[in-house]
Amino acid sequence: MAIDTQRIFDPAFLRSLEALRIVARRVPAGGRLAEQPSKARGAGVEFSDVRPYVQGDDIRAIDWNLWQRFEKAFLKLFLHEEDLPVHVLLDESASMALPPLGRSEPRDKTTAALQAVAALAFVAAEHLDRVGVTPFADASGIGIRGITGSASFHRLLAWLVARSAGGRTDLVAALRELGHRRLRRGLLVVVSDFLDPRGAGGVVDALRALPHTPCLLRIAHPHEARPPLSGELELEDHETGERLPLFVDEAALDRFATAHAAHCDTLRAFARTRRGRYLEIRTGEPVVPQVATLFTHGALSG
Amino acid sequence: MNLAGLSGTAFAGGLAGLLLALGALHLLRVRMRRQVVDSLLFFRSVALHARPRVLGRKLARLGSFLVAAAALALAWTAFAEPSAGDDAPSRAIVVDVTSAARASPRVAQAEQLAATLGLGPRGVVVAAGAAPLAVLRPGEPTELLASRCEARFGDAPPSRVFDALVACAHALRDGDEIVLIGGPPQAPASIDGIPVRLAEATAAAAIDVAPPPGTRLAVFVAEDVPAAIAIALDARGDVDRSAIGDAVVAIARTTATLPVAMPAVLVEDRDDGVVVEPRVTVACAAPLSLRDAARQSTPGFRPMPGESPWIVDARGEFALVAAQDSRVRIAGALLDDLTRRDVPLLIDAALEHVRPRTTAPSLPIAAARTHAGDLLPGLGDSGTLAPLFLALALAVLLLDAWLLSRGRVA
């Protein structure tokens, strides 16, 4: 399904990214999007430990105070601060292209997802973090890697506008494939509607097997928790074509809302346990301000 | 409430068509609205709880259709009045037994007609006395007729015959006929499209020539008409020999001076010629034996322009009987033979043609129509059951609406 690129990255959106730049700069020092201290000791500025000097070490790192006390050479160790990668999983399944129920406006989840990815990549570029985006539907697609800096950001935008939606949602398979790639530990941003047939439990199990810090951006239509449906319906899954006859009344909508809330709570709870973030991005509202709320309480850190 | 009186085939076809239409409407009515959703993930959890009710709704839908179909079948049955018999034409024989003096020969004639012609699947022999009664039904031996009618003989107003005629017409349908034996002179030619045929006299001697009491006779007979006509008119029993000025129909020679508008049966003495070959009955309603080769030498007359020959030679040159509007000309030579059994029939047919007939429902018929369904219970109409059927149909349709109300798309 082709995507209207003119509508996704329109001038209003690009202007809102400028506002996001300000938000990103307010992120406190040491709190870059994916910045975190590496366990590897190196040439940083933050002292970490000492160890005995061995031949070949940089003599500039010898702790002369300890030399005076112990008459033995010790080498000062500093934390080596390095950027951690931002791995983005972008949902491109057919469900992302479906407009809201009962609404005539052409706003779909794909637009919001692409804008969210662009906004996050913009912040990452501001902090010279490295971003890689992997699309997925029923299988992972060919992604884009090494996005860092503004030049790369524009490359990312060009890549995003070429996306199209289609296929079934198999987030669990995409997460497993991501795990098999043994990527460097970092921030895992999943931009999806999380409508995997295995449910939130299956998604969380797959996420739990990964070492990354989760940042779950759930793209949701307005009234998704309580769809404006009623009566005798034959529901058709947009992705699979499967049909389900159902009589929808208030009681059924209550049960739907309960299941929907449990689904979201499962994702939110998992993100909290991993010190990650869970954010619901509503398609009916501007995306950038919603993404900016990720940084209102500080940095996103892996 | 007999609106159609359809045959079994037509009834079944109509019912099948209605049921098909009902089925189509039912499917359209309860067909679920299709809604494309992004995922069935959460709806499945809803369906898990709702599954028992889904089964119940399916049964409700099926039940709804069945009761609606039953209601439709009942209503269709009530209105269409299907007949269980075949489509063969039927005949109702109405015997006027209002006059005890003439009832016996009429019943004998009815018995003979029923035996020879048959009644058909919807036929009946009705004794039209003080109260019309079906005295013989299809399949019953005609010998029962005399004994069943005997108790019904008695003086009654001749208008009671209308009750029997209307009741029979009510029970019959297109293609059937009513044969009236006796009856008042103003008997209609048809009732509700069912032709009323007057039974032919089997013999002049068998006709009771005594006019029934109270009957107004309205046919004037000129003094010089042939004796055969007089005998034929006496056989009809409704002849008034009063002055011509009061007559409704005149029977006279063509030389007589008659008012222009007066219907008349004229005896034509003119002899134009003879073509020795069989005569052909062209338009005469009476089943005359003249259609055979008899009387080949009878001289005829040339029909006048606009005159429709009834009996004519094969060339259509010389007519023995011809009619135009309210005048019937009969060749005088045709009436010479006093022993001809065709003469009364011919005169009768001519009188039927020229006499103003009651074709529109008259007062007696309208009065009889109001209680036609009660006159011959069990014959044809089931008027007492039709409202019950309709009330039942309404009840089941209400039930249908209630059942569907739970599944209707909001």
XYZ file of C-alpha atoms in Angstrom, chain B residues 218-222 242-252 256-266 324-328 353-356:
36
model
C -93.625 -10.135 -20.277
C -93.608 -11.635 -23.747
C -96.238 -10.568 -26.193
C -97.277 -12.995 -28.824
C -99.078 -11.801 -31.848
C -101.718 -9.121 -22.921
C -101.514 -6.140 -25.226
C -98.361 -5.493 -27.174
C -97.989 -2.071 -25.608
C -97.105 -3.657 -22.275
C -94.833 -6.212 -23.749
C -91.138 -6.325 -23.096
C -90.514 -8.586 -26.034
C -92.720 -9.064 -29.022
C -93.023 -12.148 -31.096
C -94.605 -11.337 -34.387
C -96.209 -6.548 -37.994
C -95.764 -2.971 -36.954
C -93.696 -2.746 -33.824
C -92.027 0.085 -31.972
C -88.505 0.512 -33.199
C -86.898 -0.036 -29.804
C -88.943 -3.076 -28.938
C -87.004 -6.316 -28.885
C -88.684 -8.861 -31.044
C -88.541 -12.339 -32.422
C -89.845 -12.104 -35.956
C -79.331 -8.137 -35.364
C -79.214 -6.217 -32.144
C -82.500 -6.922 -30.393
C -84.227 -8.570 -33.329
C -84.094 -12.226 -34.318
C -81.020 -12.924 -27.203
C -83.568 -10.167 -27.550
C -84.825 -9.922 -24.009
C -83.077 -7.445 -21.742
